[in-house]
Tab-separated table of N, CA and C in Angstrom:
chain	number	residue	atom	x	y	z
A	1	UNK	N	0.821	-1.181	0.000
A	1	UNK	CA	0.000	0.000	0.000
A	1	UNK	C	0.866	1.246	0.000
A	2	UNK	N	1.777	1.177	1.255
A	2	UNK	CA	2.389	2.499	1.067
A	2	UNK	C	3.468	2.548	-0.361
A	3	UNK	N	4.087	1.735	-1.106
A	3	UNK	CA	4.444	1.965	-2.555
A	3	UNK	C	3.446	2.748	-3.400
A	4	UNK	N	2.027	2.221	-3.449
A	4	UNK	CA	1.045	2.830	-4.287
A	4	UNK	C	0.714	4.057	-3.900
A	5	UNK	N	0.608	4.308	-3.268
A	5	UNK	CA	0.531	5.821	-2.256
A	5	UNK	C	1.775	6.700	-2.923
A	6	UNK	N	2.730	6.446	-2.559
A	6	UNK	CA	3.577	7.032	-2.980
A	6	UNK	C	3.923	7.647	-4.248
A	7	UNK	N	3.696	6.219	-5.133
A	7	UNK	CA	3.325	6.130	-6.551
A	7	UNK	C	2.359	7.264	-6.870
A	8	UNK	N	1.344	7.568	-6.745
A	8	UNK	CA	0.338	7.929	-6.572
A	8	UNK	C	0.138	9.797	-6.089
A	9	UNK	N	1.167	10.027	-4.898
A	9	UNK	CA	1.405	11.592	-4.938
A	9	UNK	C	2.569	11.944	-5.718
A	10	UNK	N	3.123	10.990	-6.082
A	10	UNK	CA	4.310	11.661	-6.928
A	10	UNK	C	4.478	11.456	-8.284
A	11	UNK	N	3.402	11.360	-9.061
A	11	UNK	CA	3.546	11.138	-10.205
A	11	UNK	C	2.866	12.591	-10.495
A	12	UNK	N	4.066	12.737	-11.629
A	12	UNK	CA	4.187	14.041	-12.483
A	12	UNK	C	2.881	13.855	-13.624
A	13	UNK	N	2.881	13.014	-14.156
A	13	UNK	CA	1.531	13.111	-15.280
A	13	UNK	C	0.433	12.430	-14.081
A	14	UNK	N	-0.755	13.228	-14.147
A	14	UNK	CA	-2.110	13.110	-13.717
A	14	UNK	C	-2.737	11.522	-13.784
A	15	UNK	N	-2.092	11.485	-15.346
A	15	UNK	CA	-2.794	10.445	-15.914
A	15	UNK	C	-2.501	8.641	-15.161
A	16	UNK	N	-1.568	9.031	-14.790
A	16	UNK	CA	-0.271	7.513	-14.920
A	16	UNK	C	-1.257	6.883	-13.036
A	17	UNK	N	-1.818	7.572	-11.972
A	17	UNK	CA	-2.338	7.275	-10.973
A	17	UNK	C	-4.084	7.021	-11.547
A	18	UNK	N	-4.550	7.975	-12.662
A	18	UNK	CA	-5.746	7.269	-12.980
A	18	UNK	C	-5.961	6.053	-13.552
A	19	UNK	N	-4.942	5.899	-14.351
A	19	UNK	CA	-4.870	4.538	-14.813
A	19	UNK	C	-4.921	3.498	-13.845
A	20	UNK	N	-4.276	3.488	-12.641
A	20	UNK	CA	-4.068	2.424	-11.697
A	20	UNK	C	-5.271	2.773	-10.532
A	21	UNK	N	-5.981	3.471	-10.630
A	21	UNK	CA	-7.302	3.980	-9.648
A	21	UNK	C	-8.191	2.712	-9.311
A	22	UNK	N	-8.632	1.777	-10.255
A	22	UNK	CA	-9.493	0.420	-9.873
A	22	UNK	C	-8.919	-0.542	-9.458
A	23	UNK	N	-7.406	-0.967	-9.961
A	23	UNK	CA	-6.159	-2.294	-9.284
A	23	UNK	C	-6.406	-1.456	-7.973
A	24	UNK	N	-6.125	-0.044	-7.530
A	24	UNK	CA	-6.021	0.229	-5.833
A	24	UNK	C	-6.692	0.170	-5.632
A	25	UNK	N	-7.976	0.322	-5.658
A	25	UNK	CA	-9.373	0.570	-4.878
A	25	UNK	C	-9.260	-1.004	-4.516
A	26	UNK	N	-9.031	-2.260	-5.711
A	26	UNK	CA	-9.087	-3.479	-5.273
A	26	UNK	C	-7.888	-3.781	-4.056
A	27	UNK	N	-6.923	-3.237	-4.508
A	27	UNK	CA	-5.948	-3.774	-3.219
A	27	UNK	C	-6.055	-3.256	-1.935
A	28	UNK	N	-6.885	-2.122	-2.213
A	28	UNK	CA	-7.276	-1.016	-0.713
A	28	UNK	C	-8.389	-2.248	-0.152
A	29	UNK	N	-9.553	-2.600	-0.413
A	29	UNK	CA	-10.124	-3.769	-0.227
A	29	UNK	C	-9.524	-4.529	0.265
A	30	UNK	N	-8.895	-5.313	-0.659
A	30	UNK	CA	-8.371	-6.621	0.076
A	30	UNK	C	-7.496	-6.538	1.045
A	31	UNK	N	-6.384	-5.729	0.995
A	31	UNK	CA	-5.639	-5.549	2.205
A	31	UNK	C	-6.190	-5.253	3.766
A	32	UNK	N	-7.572	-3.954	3.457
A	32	UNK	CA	-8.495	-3.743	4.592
A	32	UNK	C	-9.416	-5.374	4.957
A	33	UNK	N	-9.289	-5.971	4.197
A	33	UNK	CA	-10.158	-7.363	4.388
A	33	UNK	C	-9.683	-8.106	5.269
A	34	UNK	N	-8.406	-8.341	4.371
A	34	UNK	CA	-6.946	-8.998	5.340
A	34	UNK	C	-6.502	-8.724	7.010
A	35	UNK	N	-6.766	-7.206	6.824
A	35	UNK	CA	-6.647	-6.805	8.477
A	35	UNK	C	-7.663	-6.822	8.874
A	36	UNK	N	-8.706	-6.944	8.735
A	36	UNK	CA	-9.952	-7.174	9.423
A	36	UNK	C	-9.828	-9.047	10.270
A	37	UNK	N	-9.806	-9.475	8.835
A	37	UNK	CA	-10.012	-11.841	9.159
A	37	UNK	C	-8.634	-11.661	10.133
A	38	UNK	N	-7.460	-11.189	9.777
A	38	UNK	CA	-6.556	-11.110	10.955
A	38	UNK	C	-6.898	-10.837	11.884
A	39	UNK	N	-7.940	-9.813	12.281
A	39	UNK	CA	-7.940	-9.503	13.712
A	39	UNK	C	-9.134	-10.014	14.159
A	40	UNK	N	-10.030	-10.437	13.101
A	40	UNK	CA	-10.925	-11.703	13.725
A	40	UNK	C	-10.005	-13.284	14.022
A	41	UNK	N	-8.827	-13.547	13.553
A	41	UNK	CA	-8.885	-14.442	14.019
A	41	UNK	C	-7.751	-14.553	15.407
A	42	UNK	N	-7.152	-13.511	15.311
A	42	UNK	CA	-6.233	-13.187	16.968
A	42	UNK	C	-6.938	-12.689	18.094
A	43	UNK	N	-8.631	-12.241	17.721
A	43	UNK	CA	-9.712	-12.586	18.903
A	43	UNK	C	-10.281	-13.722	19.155
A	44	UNK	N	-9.730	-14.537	17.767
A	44	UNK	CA	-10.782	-16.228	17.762
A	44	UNK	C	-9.472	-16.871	18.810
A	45	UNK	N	-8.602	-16.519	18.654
A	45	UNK	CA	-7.565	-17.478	19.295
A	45	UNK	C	-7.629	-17.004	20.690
A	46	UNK	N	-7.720	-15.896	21.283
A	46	UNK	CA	-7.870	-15.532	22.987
A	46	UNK	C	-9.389	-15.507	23.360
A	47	UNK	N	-10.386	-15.711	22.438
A	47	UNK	CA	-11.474	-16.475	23.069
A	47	UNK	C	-11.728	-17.653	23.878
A	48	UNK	N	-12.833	-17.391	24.883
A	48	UNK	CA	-13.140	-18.984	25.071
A	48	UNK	C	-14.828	-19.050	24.321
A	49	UNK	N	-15.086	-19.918	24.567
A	49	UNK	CA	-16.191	-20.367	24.354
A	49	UNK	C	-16.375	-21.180	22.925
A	50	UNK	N	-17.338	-21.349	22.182
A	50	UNK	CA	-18.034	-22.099	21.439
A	50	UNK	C	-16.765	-22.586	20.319
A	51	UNK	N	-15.970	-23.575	20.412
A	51	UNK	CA	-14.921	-24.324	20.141
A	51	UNK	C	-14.594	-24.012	18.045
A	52	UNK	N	-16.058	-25.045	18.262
A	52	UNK	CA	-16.155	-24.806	16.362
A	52	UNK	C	-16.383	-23.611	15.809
A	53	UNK	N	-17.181	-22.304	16.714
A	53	UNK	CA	-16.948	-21.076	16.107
A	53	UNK	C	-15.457	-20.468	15.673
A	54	UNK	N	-14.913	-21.139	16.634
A	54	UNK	CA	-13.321	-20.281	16.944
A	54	UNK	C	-12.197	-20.501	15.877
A	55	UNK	N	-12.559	-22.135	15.704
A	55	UNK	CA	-12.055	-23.139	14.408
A	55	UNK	C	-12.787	-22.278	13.031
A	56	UNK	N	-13.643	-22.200	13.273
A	56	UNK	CA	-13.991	-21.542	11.831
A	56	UNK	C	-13.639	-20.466	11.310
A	57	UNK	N	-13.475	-19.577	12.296
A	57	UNK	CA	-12.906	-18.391	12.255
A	57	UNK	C	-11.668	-18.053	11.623
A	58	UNK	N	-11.058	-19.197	12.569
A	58	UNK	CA	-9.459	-19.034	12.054
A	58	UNK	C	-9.483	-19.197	10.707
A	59	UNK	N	-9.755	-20.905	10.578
A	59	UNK	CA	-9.598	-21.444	9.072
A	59	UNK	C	-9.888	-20.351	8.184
A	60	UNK	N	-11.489	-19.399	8.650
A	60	UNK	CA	-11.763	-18.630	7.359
A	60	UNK	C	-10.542	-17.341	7.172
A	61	UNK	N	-9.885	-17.018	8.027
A	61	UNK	CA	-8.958	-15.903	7.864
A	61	UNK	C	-8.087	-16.854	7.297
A	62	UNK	N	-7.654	-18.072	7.384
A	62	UNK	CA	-6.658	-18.571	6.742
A	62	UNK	C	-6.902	-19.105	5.063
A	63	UNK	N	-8.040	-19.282	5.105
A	63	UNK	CA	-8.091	-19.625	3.356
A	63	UNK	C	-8.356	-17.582	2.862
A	64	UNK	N	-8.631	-16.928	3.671
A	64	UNK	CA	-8.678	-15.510	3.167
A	64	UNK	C	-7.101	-15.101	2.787
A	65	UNK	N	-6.335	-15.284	3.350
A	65	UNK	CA	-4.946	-15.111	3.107
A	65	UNK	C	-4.172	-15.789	2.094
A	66	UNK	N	-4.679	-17.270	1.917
A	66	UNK	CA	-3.880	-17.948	1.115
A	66	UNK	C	-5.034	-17.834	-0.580
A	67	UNK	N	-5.905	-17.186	-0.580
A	67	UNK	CA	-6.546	-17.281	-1.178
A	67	UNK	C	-7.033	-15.636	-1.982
A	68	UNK	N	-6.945	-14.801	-1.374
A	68	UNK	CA	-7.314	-13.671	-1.678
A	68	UNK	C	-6.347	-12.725	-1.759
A	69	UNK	N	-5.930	-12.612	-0.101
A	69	UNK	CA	-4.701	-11.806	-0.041
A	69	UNK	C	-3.526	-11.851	-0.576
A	70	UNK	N	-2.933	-13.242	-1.140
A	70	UNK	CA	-2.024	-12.856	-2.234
A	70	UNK	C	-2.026	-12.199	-3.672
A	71	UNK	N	-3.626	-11.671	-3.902
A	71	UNK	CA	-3.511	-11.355	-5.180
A	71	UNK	C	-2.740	-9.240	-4.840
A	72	UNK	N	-2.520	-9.163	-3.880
A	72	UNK	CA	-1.771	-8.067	-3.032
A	72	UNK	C	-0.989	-7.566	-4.101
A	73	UNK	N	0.062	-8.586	-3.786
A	73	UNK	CA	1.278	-7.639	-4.899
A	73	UNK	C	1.353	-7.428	-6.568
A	74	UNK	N	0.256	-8.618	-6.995
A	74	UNK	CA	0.275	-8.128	-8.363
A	74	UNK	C	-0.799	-7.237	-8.245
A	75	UNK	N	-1.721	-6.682	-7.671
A	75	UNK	CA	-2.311	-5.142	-7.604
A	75	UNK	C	-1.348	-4.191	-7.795
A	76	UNK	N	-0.833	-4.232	-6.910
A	76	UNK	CA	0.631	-3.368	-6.619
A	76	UNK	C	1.580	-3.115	-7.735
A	77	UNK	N	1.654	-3.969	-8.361
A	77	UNK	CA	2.730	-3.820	-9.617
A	77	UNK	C	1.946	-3.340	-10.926
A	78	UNK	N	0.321	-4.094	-10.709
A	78	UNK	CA	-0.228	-2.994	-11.559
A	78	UNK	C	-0.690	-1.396	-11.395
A	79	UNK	N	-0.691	-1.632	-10.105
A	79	UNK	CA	-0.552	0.699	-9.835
A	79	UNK	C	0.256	1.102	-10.136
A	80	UNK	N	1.746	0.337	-9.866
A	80	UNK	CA	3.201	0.766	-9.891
A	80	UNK	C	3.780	0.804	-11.634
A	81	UNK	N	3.302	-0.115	-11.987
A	81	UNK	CA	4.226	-0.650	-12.831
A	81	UNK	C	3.533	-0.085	-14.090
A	82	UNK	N	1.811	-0.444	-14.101
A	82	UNK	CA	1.097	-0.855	-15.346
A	82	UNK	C	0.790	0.504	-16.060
A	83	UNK	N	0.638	1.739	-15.712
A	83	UNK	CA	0.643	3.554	-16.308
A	83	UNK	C	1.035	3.505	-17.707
A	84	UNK	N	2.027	3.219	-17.681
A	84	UNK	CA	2.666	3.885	-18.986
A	84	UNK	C	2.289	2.683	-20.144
A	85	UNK	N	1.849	1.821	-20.179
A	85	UNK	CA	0.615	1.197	-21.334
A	85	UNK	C	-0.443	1.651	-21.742
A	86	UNK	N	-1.206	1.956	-20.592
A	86	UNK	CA	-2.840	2.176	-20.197
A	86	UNK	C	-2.452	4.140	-21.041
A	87	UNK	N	-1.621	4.993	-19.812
A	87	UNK	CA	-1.313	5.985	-20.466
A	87	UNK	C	-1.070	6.192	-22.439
A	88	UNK	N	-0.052	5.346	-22.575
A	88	UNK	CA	-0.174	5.490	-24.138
A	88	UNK	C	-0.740	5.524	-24.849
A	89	UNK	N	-1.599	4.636	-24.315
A	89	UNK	CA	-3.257	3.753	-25.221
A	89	UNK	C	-3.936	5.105	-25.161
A	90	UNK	N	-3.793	6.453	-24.093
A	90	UNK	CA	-4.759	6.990	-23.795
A	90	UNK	C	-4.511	8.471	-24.410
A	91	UNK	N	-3.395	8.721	-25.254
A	91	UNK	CA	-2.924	9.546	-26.044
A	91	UNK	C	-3.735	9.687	-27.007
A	92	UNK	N	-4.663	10.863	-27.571
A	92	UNK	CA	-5.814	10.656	-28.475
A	92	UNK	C	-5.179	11.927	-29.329
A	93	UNK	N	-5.270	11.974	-30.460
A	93	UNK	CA	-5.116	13.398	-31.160
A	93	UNK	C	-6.751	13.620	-31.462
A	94	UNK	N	-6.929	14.921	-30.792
A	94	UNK	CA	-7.916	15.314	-31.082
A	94	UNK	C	-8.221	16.661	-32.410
A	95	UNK	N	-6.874	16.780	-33.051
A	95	UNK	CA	-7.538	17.752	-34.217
A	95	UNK	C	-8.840	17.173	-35.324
């Protein structure tokens, strides 16, 4: 996140952060998702009570991570990386 951010106030053409505006919004998501099932499941683990809730919990933050949250860094490389394609494509002569 903080790469795309960065990316993002410091780019000299306007254009090169609009291009990557929907990959972040998705990685802003998933990453906020990620810290959310994380911190549901480091309350599932200092809980007591209802055993199989607690199990479920975890597991579900754990297939959320191995399953979702890695699509993280190729977001990232498309905010970072992907501009200057999307930008070119977006060069129009308008006379």
């Amino acid at each position: 996140m903080e790469e795309c951010v960065q990316f993002i106030v410091a780019a000299k053409d306007p254009r090169a952060p609009f291009a990557g505006a929907v990959p972040f919004l998705e990685l802003m998501g998933i990453v906020a998702g990620g810290w959310q099932m994380a911190r549901a499941a480091l309350a599932a683990e200092k809980a007591s009570g209802d055993d199989s809730f607690r199990k479920a919990k975890i597991a579900t933050a754990r297939f959320y991570a191995d399953h979702v949250l890695v699509q993280a860094p190729a977001l990232r490389n498309t905010v970072v990386n992907g501009a200057a394609g999307t930008v070119e494509n977006l060069t129009v002569d308008m006379s």
